């Protein structure tokens, strides 16, 4: 009897805590009272390979289609083989201070001669023209993030119409269900169109087909073929073919399945039979009833989505349509818009990045153009990395896999670039890449001459390991990490003044210092030093864990010691460059030297307070409002400066409604919640989702930091399912800005060190105040060189809010519940 009682008690406790971590069911919806009239009002669906933007127009429904491998050109490279002839001179001019000459020479001898990257292209549209829907009323349109289903309803002459649309992860097709409240009311004509179509017509009276070919670009012939098919499955009514389209008359209900495939096999090969592939997916899906397709998708999607629940409370402001809420956001109290935006970021990552597929590009997987901004490719001097900042901590590690694969691919293609252009070992990538994994210099030297893309991307290989502790995985990526380090081992060069080892030619993305003759080119920029330091440190640690390459690790350690220290300039700022060239009025969108603050962890208030203060000075100088992704980065940075109120201010800036037709110059959010650079760029969505997480949980400074940057007006809330380094999963409930309950599940065991804003207790286990360094190796911090400080610099003391740091030992598979100390 006694035993039973305690079992029920435990059960009640579990149920109670689960309720505490919940989010208001049914509120995770983007919804509108009008159809989309332009692309930035349409709503995105995706399964990692197929992307679709749905407009929800009752009369002329449009589904704009993307397939993640439909890119211009074909397998290609873009190395400039003249590199070795000009490299010495460029390095010489940079050290002499003749930056312009260096740039001119780099433009000739290092920048790609022709190919500046390929374009991700739209595959066209499926259009449904309805005969009788003019004069509709009671219009409603939503995207339900809990189900990943788009729904629109409206009435015409007393009949209620409904459209439900989703993309299926397991079945690889887009699924549309059209229904009406009365029989025989569905009459429409379906047809494909697309700017790159080569053929569009009907195969039979229920199947449409469109074939297309990607564009030629930068002198590379377009070789990607796509095949799109739509299968109409009607209940009641008839279907006939009319002028290459299918006319459906008086049906009761219609399911349409859309399948799109390309001939892409991998970045080197285009030998898949696109027509067979699209037919195979279609046939498989058509053999299942709609309900089964939907339940399959729900299971697959919710397995990812449901892992994190976030609740910031609600208010009357949340009762309005989403576009109005964004418009009102700065002037009202609408905390639920923040949790919606947060979960939208997770939704977008699940929908645009699935294991085995391509990583999310500048627009994720959604692009309505055949000539998009920046080719909608991969900009790897911030944007692509930012896309993946939420992956591990927001409990979507599987979504990180396409990026890890891209890094593996680049380590192959970039080896040739390192050899051809720089006569170096290892692999290198510059500031852009594409589906063909180009690794040369694109655009022009002032933007592209940055041989650090590989160094930044490689950090993700190690970061993934820190969350999972999976040594087998580490083993599989170690050769890539090692080879990235080997490039810098060869490429670093001694600069004449301090004899530091530096990367040259390079730049601080994409900023030009004043008095630099209009040239961005320089040597030993702060970000480059930080990236090489991190890369070497991580390679050395990985080698240690895997018991490999002792000699190489020793070499890398020695080289690492000779990298420049960070420097604090005359304004008290963290210097962006090797010289004290910063301008306090510079509000450039890139804040590259703050990589060391986030996503790097070389700067923190505990072990590097002077640098922490200098980083803050930079951020104050740069200002808040900028492009979408820049604001997204700043949310993370202010969170790492432990200033939740300022981070929250940036969220407000990011949630500023941007006109979808005439966007202006500042970043913000479109009515469909897509981030506006402008134009649409998805990094801002992902960056902000990451930043919100960093406000609630940080893991990089030797401890699990609970509510490190909680804004004053996020008084009460809860979040569950976040991941921290070392295999910990964390749930937090806070009340009156204090951590009320923290639930930590340990997957790997080991010491758990937590830093909390208030005192907590752990039932049955004595909590020790933490001291010394964290014995848990996943939280090992690295020693940073003392900064060099300008005699003119005025620095401020870092004043921190009081926190409580504890250690307790954990067992794998066990959960620990900490409560506020009363
Ligand atoms: C970099 C940024 C731009 C833009 C582009 C795609 O060049 O500087 O702001 O995000 O990438």
GROMACS .gro file of C-alpha atoms in nm, residues 62-426:
model
  365
   62UNK     CA    1  -0.098   2.891  -5.671
   63UNK     CA    2   0.160   2.653  -5.531
   64UNK     CA    3   0.510   2.770  -5.610
   65UNK     CA    4   0.744   2.472  -5.620
   66UNK     CA    5   1.104   2.415  -5.524
   67UNK     CA    6   1.322   2.109  -5.529
   68UNK     CA    7   1.642   2.145  -5.328
   69UNK     CA    8   1.873   2.014  -5.601
   70UNK     CA    9   1.737   2.225  -5.887
   71UNK     CA   10   2.025   2.466  -5.943
   72UNK     CA   11   2.167   2.638  -6.247
   73UNK     CA   12   2.476   2.496  -6.415
   74UNK     CA   13   2.617   2.156  -6.338
   75UNK     CA   14   2.919   2.002  -6.164
   76UNK     CA   15   3.187   2.271  -6.178
   77UNK     CA   16   3.482   2.437  -6.008
   78UNK     CA   17   3.603   2.794  -5.995
   79UNK     CA   18   3.966   2.799  -5.884
   80UNK     CA   19   4.187   3.064  -6.029
   81UNK     CA   20   4.506   2.878  -6.122
   82UNK     CA   21   4.706   3.205  -6.132
   83UNK     CA   22   4.710   3.207  -5.751
   84UNK     CA   23   5.066   3.086  -5.698
   85UNK     CA   24   5.194   3.354  -5.938
   86UNK     CA   25   5.044   3.645  -5.745
   87UNK     CA   26   5.025   3.523  -5.386
   88UNK     CA   27   5.372   3.633  -5.272
   89UNK     CA   28   5.326   3.981  -5.418
   90UNK     CA   29   4.985   4.024  -5.258
   91UNK     CA   30   5.121   3.923  -4.919
   92UNK     CA   31   5.417   4.157  -4.970
   93UNK     CA   32   5.192   4.455  -5.055
   94UNK     CA   33   4.968   4.388  -4.756
   95UNK     CA   34   5.260   4.387  -4.514
   96UNK     CA   35   5.386   4.707  -4.680
   97UNK     CA   36   5.047   4.875  -4.631
   98UNK     CA   37   4.977   4.894  -5.005
   99UNK     CA   38   4.633   4.747  -4.968
  100UNK     CA   39   4.490   4.874  -5.295
  101UNK     CA   40   4.766   4.717  -5.497
  102UNK     CA   41   4.706   4.392  -5.312
  103UNK     CA   42   4.336   4.408  -5.392
  104UNK     CA   43   4.385   4.483  -5.761
  105UNK     CA   44   4.625   4.193  -5.791
  106UNK     CA   45   4.391   3.961  -5.600
  107UNK     CA   46   4.105   4.054  -5.830
  108UNK     CA   47   4.317   3.941  -6.125
  109UNK     CA   48   4.500   3.643  -5.988
  110UNK     CA   49   4.286   3.496  -5.712
  111UNK     CA   50   3.921   3.581  -5.785
  112UNK     CA   51   3.742   3.323  -6.002
  113UNK     CA   52   3.777   3.402  -6.370
  114UNK     CA   53   3.418   3.328  -6.458
  115UNK     CA   54   3.203   3.120  -6.224
  116UNK     CA   55   3.081   3.301  -5.915
  117UNK     CA   56   2.848   3.033  -5.799
  118UNK     CA   57   2.529   2.879  -5.928
  119UNK     CA   58   2.171   2.978  -5.859
  120UNK     CA   59   1.905   2.787  -5.670
  121UNK     CA   60   1.605   2.808  -5.902
  122UNK     CA   61   1.230   2.782  -5.881
  123UNK     CA   62   1.083   2.476  -6.053
  124UNK     CA   63   0.759   2.659  -6.141
  125UNK     CA   64   0.403   2.643  -6.013
  126UNK     CA   65   0.098   2.427  -5.996
  127UNK     CA   66  -0.204   2.648  -6.060
  128UNK     CA   67  -0.563   2.561  -5.977
  129UNK     CA   68  -0.821   2.789  -6.141
  130UNK     CA   69  -1.164   2.752  -5.981
  131UNK     CA   70  -1.476   2.826  -6.177
  132UNK     CA   71  -1.723   2.936  -5.914
  133UNK     CA   72  -1.530   3.090  -5.629
  134UNK     CA   73  -1.553   3.461  -5.707
  135UNK     CA   74  -1.735   3.650  -5.437
  136UNK     CA   75  -1.607   3.429  -5.156
  137UNK     CA   76  -1.663   3.532  -4.792
  138UNK     CA   77  -1.550   3.421  -4.443
  139UNK     CA   78  -1.196   3.373  -4.562
  140UNK     CA   79  -0.941   3.214  -4.329
  141UNK     CA   80  -0.586   3.092  -4.395
  142UNK     CA   81  -0.344   2.928  -4.152
  143UNK     CA   82  -0.019   2.742  -4.115
  144UNK     CA   83  -0.033   2.516  -3.812
  145UNK     CA   84   0.321   2.473  -3.680
  146UNK     CA   85   0.221   2.182  -3.459
  147UNK     CA   86   0.107   1.984  -3.762
  148UNK     CA   87   0.299   2.145  -4.050
  149UNK     CA   88  -0.032   2.170  -4.235
  150UNK     CA   89  -0.162   2.466  -4.433
  151UNK     CA   90  -0.540   2.513  -4.427
  152UNK     CA   91  -0.768   2.765  -4.589
  153UNK     CA   92  -1.145   2.785  -4.563
  154UNK     CA   93  -1.400   3.018  -4.721
  155UNK     CA   94  -1.760   3.026  -4.825
  156UNK     CA   95  -1.923   3.072  -5.163
  157UNK     CA   96  -2.303   3.088  -5.190
  158UNK     CA   97  -2.355   2.896  -4.868
  159UNK     CA   98  -2.099   2.623  -4.942
  160UNK     CA   99  -1.791   2.601  -4.719
  161UNK     CA  100  -1.472   2.509  -4.896
  162UNK     CA  101  -1.158   2.374  -4.736
  163UNK     CA  102  -0.805   2.315  -4.863
  164UNK     CA  103  -0.548   2.126  -4.660
  165UNK     CA  104  -0.192   2.105  -4.787
  166UNK     CA  105   0.127   1.949  -4.650
  167UNK     CA  106   0.456   1.812  -4.771
  168UNK     CA  107   0.533   1.461  -4.658
  169UNK     CA  108   0.872   1.373  -4.513
  170UNK     CA  109   0.819   0.993  -4.535
  171UNK     CA  110   0.631   0.989  -4.867
  172UNK     CA  111   0.829   1.258  -5.051
  173UNK     CA  112   0.533   1.432  -5.214
  174UNK     CA  113   0.319   1.740  -5.167
  175UNK     CA  114  -0.038   1.651  -5.069
  176UNK     CA  115  -0.343   1.869  -5.131
  177UNK     CA  116  -0.693   1.787  -5.018
  178UNK     CA  117  -0.982   1.994  -5.153
  179UNK     CA  118  -1.323   1.951  -4.995
  180UNK     CA  119  -1.659   2.123  -4.983
  181UNK     CA  120  -1.957   2.108  -4.749
  182UNK     CA  121  -2.188   1.999  -5.031
  183UNK     CA  122  -2.135   1.732  -5.299
  184UNK     CA  123  -2.035   1.811  -5.657
  185UNK     CA  124  -1.908   2.161  -5.579
  186UNK     CA  125  -1.544   2.129  -5.684
  187UNK     CA  126  -1.480   2.243  -6.042
  188UNK     CA  127  -1.140   2.370  -6.147
  189UNK     CA  128  -0.863   2.345  -6.401
  190UNK     CA  129  -0.515   2.233  -6.293
  191UNK     CA  130  -0.199   2.309  -6.485
  192UNK     CA  131   0.173   2.354  -6.436
  193UNK     CA  132   0.372   2.650  -6.553
  194UNK     CA  133   0.731   2.754  -6.502
  195UNK     CA  134   0.990   2.984  -6.655
  196UNK     CA  135   1.231   2.696  -6.708
  197UNK     CA  136   0.982   2.443  -6.837
  198UNK     CA  137   1.065   2.246  -7.149
  199UNK     CA  138   0.738   2.060  -7.160
  200UNK     CA  139   0.409   2.085  -6.977
  201UNK     CA  140   0.103   1.872  -7.046
  202UNK     CA  141  -0.120   1.588  -6.938
  203UNK     CA  142  -0.002   1.227  -6.946
  204UNK     CA  143  -0.358   1.103  -6.901
  205UNK     CA  144  -0.679   1.253  -6.771
  206UNK     CA  145  -0.562   1.247  -6.409
  207UNK     CA  146  -0.187   1.314  -6.438
  208UNK     CA  147  -0.003   1.632  -6.528
  209UNK     CA  148   0.363   1.649  -6.610
  210UNK     CA  149   0.614   1.931  -6.646
  211UNK     CA  150   0.975   1.889  -6.744
  212UNK     CA  151   1.238   2.156  -6.713
  213UNK     CA  152   1.607   2.235  -6.740
  214UNK     CA  153   1.816   2.465  -6.523
  215UNK     CA  154   1.975   2.782  -6.662
  216UNK     CA  155   2.319   2.838  -6.802
  217UNK     CA  156   2.505   3.062  -6.564
  218UNK     CA  157   2.849   3.223  -6.560
  219UNK     CA  158   2.943   3.023  -6.868
  220UNK     CA  159   2.838   2.688  -6.718
  221UNK     CA  160   2.573   2.499  -6.910
  222UNK     CA  161   2.253   2.428  -6.718
  223UNK     CA  162   2.234   2.052  -6.682
  224UNK     CA  163   1.992   1.987  -6.400
  225UNK     CA  164   1.668   1.838  -6.530
  226UNK     CA  165   1.353   1.824  -6.328
  227UNK     CA  166   1.037   1.626  -6.373
  228UNK     CA  167   0.722   1.734  -6.190
  229UNK     CA  168   0.402   1.535  -6.183
  230UNK     CA  169   0.063   1.599  -6.030
  231UNK     CA  170  -0.185   1.319  -5.982
  232UNK     CA  171  -0.551   1.409  -5.938
  233UNK     CA  172  -0.755   1.165  -5.732
  234UNK     CA  173  -1.118   1.273  -5.740
  235UNK     CA  174  -1.419   1.143  -5.554
  236UNK     CA  175  -1.723   1.208  -5.769
  237UNK     CA  176  -1.726   1.425  -6.078
  238UNK     CA  177  -1.518   1.389  -6.392
  239UNK     CA  178  -1.172   1.475  -6.520
  240UNK     CA  179  -1.088   1.567  -6.879
  241UNK     CA  180  -0.781   1.698  -7.056
  242UNK     CA  181  -0.807   2.044  -7.209
  243UNK     CA  182  -0.513   2.213  -7.379
  244UNK     CA  183  -0.253   2.030  -7.171
  245UNK     CA  184  -0.438   2.094  -6.846
  246UNK     CA  185  -0.679   1.882  -6.647
  247UNK     CA  186  -1.032   2.001  -6.593
  248UNK     CA  187  -1.209   1.863  -6.288
  249UNK     CA  188  -1.586   1.902  -6.291
  250UNK     CA  189  -1.833   1.869  -6.007
  251UNK     CA  190  -1.618   1.655  -5.778
  252UNK     CA  191  -1.708   1.600  -5.413
  253UNK     CA  192  -1.353   1.582  -5.290
  254UNK     CA  193  -1.015   1.589  -5.464
  255UNK     CA  194  -0.670   1.483  -5.347
  256UNK     CA  195  -0.379   1.606  -5.556
  257UNK     CA  196  -0.031   1.460  -5.512
  258UNK     CA  197   0.266   1.652  -5.649
  259UNK     CA  198   0.600   1.486  -5.704
  260UNK     CA  199   0.914   1.663  -5.824
  261UNK     CA  200   1.254   1.503  -5.882
  262UNK     CA  201   1.579   1.594  -6.056
  263UNK     CA  202   1.867   1.409  -6.216
  264UNK     CA  203   2.098   1.520  -5.931
  265UNK     CA  204   2.280   1.229  -5.764
  266UNK     CA  205   2.556   1.415  -5.582
  267UNK     CA  206   2.762   1.728  -5.637
  268UNK     CA  207   2.978   1.550  -5.892
  269UNK     CA  208   2.714   1.345  -6.073
  270UNK     CA  209   2.388   1.403  -6.256
  271UNK     CA  210   2.276   1.056  -6.354
  272UNK     CA  211   1.949   0.998  -6.171
  273UNK     CA  212   1.645   0.928  -6.391
  274UNK     CA  213   1.433   1.223  -6.277
  275UNK     CA  214   1.119   1.102  -6.449
  276UNK     CA  215   1.134   0.757  -6.294
  277UNK     CA  216   1.214   0.903  -5.954
  278UNK     CA  217   0.917   1.139  -5.959
  279UNK     CA  218   0.688   0.859  -6.085
  280UNK     CA  219   0.809   0.619  -5.818
  281UNK     CA  220   0.732   0.866  -5.539
  282UNK     CA  221   0.394   0.940  -5.694
  283UNK     CA  222   0.295   0.576  -5.736
  284UNK     CA  223   0.397   0.491  -5.380
  285UNK     CA  224   0.206   0.787  -5.237
  286UNK     CA  225  -0.101   0.723  -5.455
  287UNK     CA  226  -0.128   0.374  -5.308
  288UNK     CA  227  -0.201   0.524  -4.965
  289UNK     CA  228  -0.522   0.690  -4.856
  290UNK     CA  229  -0.502   1.059  -4.763
  291UNK     CA  230  -0.543   0.984  -4.394
  292UNK     CA  231  -0.245   0.753  -4.399
  293UNK     CA  232  -0.031   1.008  -4.581
  294UNK     CA  233  -0.128   1.268  -4.321
  295UNK     CA  234  -0.067   1.044  -4.021
  296UNK     CA  235   0.272   0.938  -4.163
  297UNK     CA  236   0.372   1.299  -4.199
  298UNK     CA  237   0.246   1.394  -3.854
  299UNK     CA  238   0.446   1.118  -3.691
  300UNK     CA  239   0.764   1.209  -3.877
  301UNK     CA  240   0.728   1.584  -3.824
  302UNK     CA  241   0.611   1.582  -3.465
  303UNK     CA  242   0.895   1.351  -3.368
  304UNK     CA  243   1.114   1.658  -3.424
  305UNK     CA  244   0.887   1.948  -3.353
  306UNK     CA  245   0.740   1.834  -3.020
  307UNK     CA  246   1.076   1.804  -2.850
  308UNK     CA  247   1.079   2.169  -2.744
  309UNK     CA  248   0.786   2.344  -2.576
  310UNK     CA  249   0.809   2.716  -2.509
  311UNK     CA  250   0.565   2.930  -2.319
  312UNK     CA  251   0.606   3.300  -2.250
  313UNK     CA  252   0.243   3.357  -2.160
  314UNK     CA  253  -0.017   3.529  -2.368
  315UNK     CA  254  -0.211   3.853  -2.396
  316UNK     CA  255  -0.510   3.999  -2.577
  317UNK     CA  256  -0.273   4.111  -2.856
  318UNK     CA  257  -0.243   3.749  -2.967
  319UNK     CA  258  -0.604   3.737  -3.082
  320UNK     CA  259  -0.528   3.922  -3.406
  321UNK     CA  260  -0.407   3.782  -3.739
  322UNK     CA  261  -0.032   3.729  -3.758
  323UNK     CA  262   0.050   4.020  -3.991
  324UNK     CA  263  -0.136   4.261  -3.762
  325UNK     CA  264   0.042   4.122  -3.459
  326UNK     CA  265   0.380   4.184  -3.624
  327UNK     CA  266   0.268   4.536  -3.714
  328UNK     CA  267   0.158   4.603  -3.355
  329UNK     CA  268   0.442   4.421  -3.186
  330UNK     CA  269   0.659   4.715  -3.079
  331UNK     CA  270   0.363   4.903  -2.934
  332UNK     CA  271   0.182   4.617  -2.759
  333UNK     CA  272   0.261   4.336  -2.519
  334UNK     CA  273   0.244   4.017  -2.723
  335UNK     CA  274   0.484   3.762  -2.571
  336UNK     CA  275   0.320   3.481  -2.761
  337UNK     CA  276   0.442   3.629  -3.089
  338UNK     CA  277   0.795   3.565  -2.964
  339UNK     CA  278   0.722   3.200  -2.888
  340UNK     CA  279   0.548   3.170  -3.226
  341UNK     CA  280   0.845   3.324  -3.407
  342UNK     CA  281   1.076   3.094  -3.212
  343UNK     CA  282   0.886   2.780  -3.305
  344UNK     CA  283   0.854   2.905  -3.664
  345UNK     CA  284   1.235   2.899  -3.675
  346UNK     CA  285   1.234   2.535  -3.562
  347UNK     CA  286   0.957   2.459  -3.811
  348UNK     CA  287   1.161   2.613  -4.093
  349UNK     CA  288   1.469   2.412  -4.006
  350UNK     CA  289   1.276   2.083  -3.997
  351UNK     CA  290   1.114   2.176  -4.329
  352UNK     CA  291   1.427   2.285  -4.513
  353UNK     CA  292   1.699   2.055  -4.382
  354UNK     CA  293   1.647   1.683  -4.358
  355UNK     CA  294   1.910   1.409  -4.320
  356UNK     CA  295   2.042   1.296  -4.657
  357UNK     CA  296   1.942   1.621  -4.829
  358UNK     CA  297   2.088   1.961  -4.904
  359UNK     CA  298   2.146   2.214  -4.625
  360UNK     CA  299   1.920   2.518  -4.595
  361UNK     CA  300   2.049   2.785  -4.835
  362UNK     CA  301   2.002   3.164  -4.812
  363UNK     CA  302   1.629   3.111  -4.854
  364UNK     CA  303   1.611   2.774  -4.687
  365UNK     CA  304   1.435   2.585  -4.961
  366UNK     CA  305   1.186   2.852  -5.071
  367UNK     CA  306   1.263   3.064  -5.374
  368UNK     CA  307   1.013   3.190  -5.628
  369UNK     CA  308   1.266   3.324  -5.875
  370UNK     CA  309   1.497   3.179  -6.137
  371UNK     CA  310   1.745   3.457  -6.066
  372UNK     CA  311   1.733   3.511  -5.689
  373UNK     CA  312   1.926   3.759  -5.475
  374UNK     CA  313   2.281   3.635  -5.412
  375UNK     CA  314   2.180   3.330  -5.618
  376UNK     CA  315   2.008   3.195  -5.305
  377UNK     CA  316   2.326   2.994  -5.256
  378UNK     CA  317   2.544   2.944  -4.948
  379UNK     CA  318   2.719   3.248  -4.804
  380UNK     CA  319   2.959   3.093  -4.560
  381UNK     CA  320   3.104   3.406  -4.400
  382UNK     CA  321   2.804   3.410  -4.162
  383UNK     CA  322   2.473   3.321  -4.322
  384UNK     CA  323   2.497   2.945  -4.366
  385UNK     CA  324   2.649   2.897  -4.022
  386UNK     CA  325   2.373   3.107  -3.870
  387UNK     CA  326   2.113   2.881  -4.029
  388UNK     CA  327   2.244   2.601  -3.811
  389UNK     CA  328   2.288   2.782  -3.480
  390UNK     CA  329   1.953   2.652  -3.350
  391UNK     CA  330   2.004   2.293  -3.468
  392UNK     CA  331   2.171   2.126  -3.170
  393UNK     CA  332   2.041   2.332  -2.879
  394UNK     CA  333   1.682   2.345  -3.007
  395UNK     CA  334   1.684   1.966  -3.016
  396UNK     CA  335   1.704   1.921  -3.392
  397UNK     CA  336   2.045   1.753  -3.428
  398UNK     CA  337   1.929   1.548  -3.727
  399UNK     CA  338   1.866   1.874  -3.914
  400UNK     CA  339   2.236   1.958  -3.873
  401UNK     CA  340   2.339   1.656  -4.081
  402UNK     CA  341   2.305   1.814  -4.428
  403UNK     CA  342   2.547   2.086  -4.319
  404UNK     CA  343   2.794   1.832  -4.184
  405UNK     CA  344   2.775   1.654  -4.520
  406UNK     CA  345   2.833   1.982  -4.703
  407UNK     CA  346   3.149   2.033  -4.496
  408UNK     CA  347   3.263   1.682  -4.586
  409UNK     CA  348   3.202   1.757  -4.955
  410UNK     CA  349   3.387   2.088  -4.931
  411UNK     CA  350   3.682   1.911  -4.773
  412UNK     CA  351   3.711   1.714  -5.098
  413UNK     CA  352   3.658   1.996  -5.345
  414UNK     CA  353   3.851   2.246  -5.134
  415UNK     CA  354   4.163   2.029  -5.131
  416UNK     CA  355   4.214   2.100  -5.499
  417UNK     CA  356   4.160   2.471  -5.438
  418UNK     CA  357   4.419   2.474  -5.159
  419UNK     CA  358   4.668   2.303  -5.385
  420UNK     CA  359   4.597   2.495  -5.705
  421UNK     CA  360   4.557   2.846  -5.567
  422UNK     CA  361   4.780   2.847  -5.261
  423UNK     CA  362   5.012   2.546  -5.304
  424UNK     CA  363   4.899   2.434  -4.961
  425UNK     CA  364   4.790   2.105  -4.812
  426UNK     CA  365   4.452   2.055  -4.650
   0.00000   0.00000   0.00000
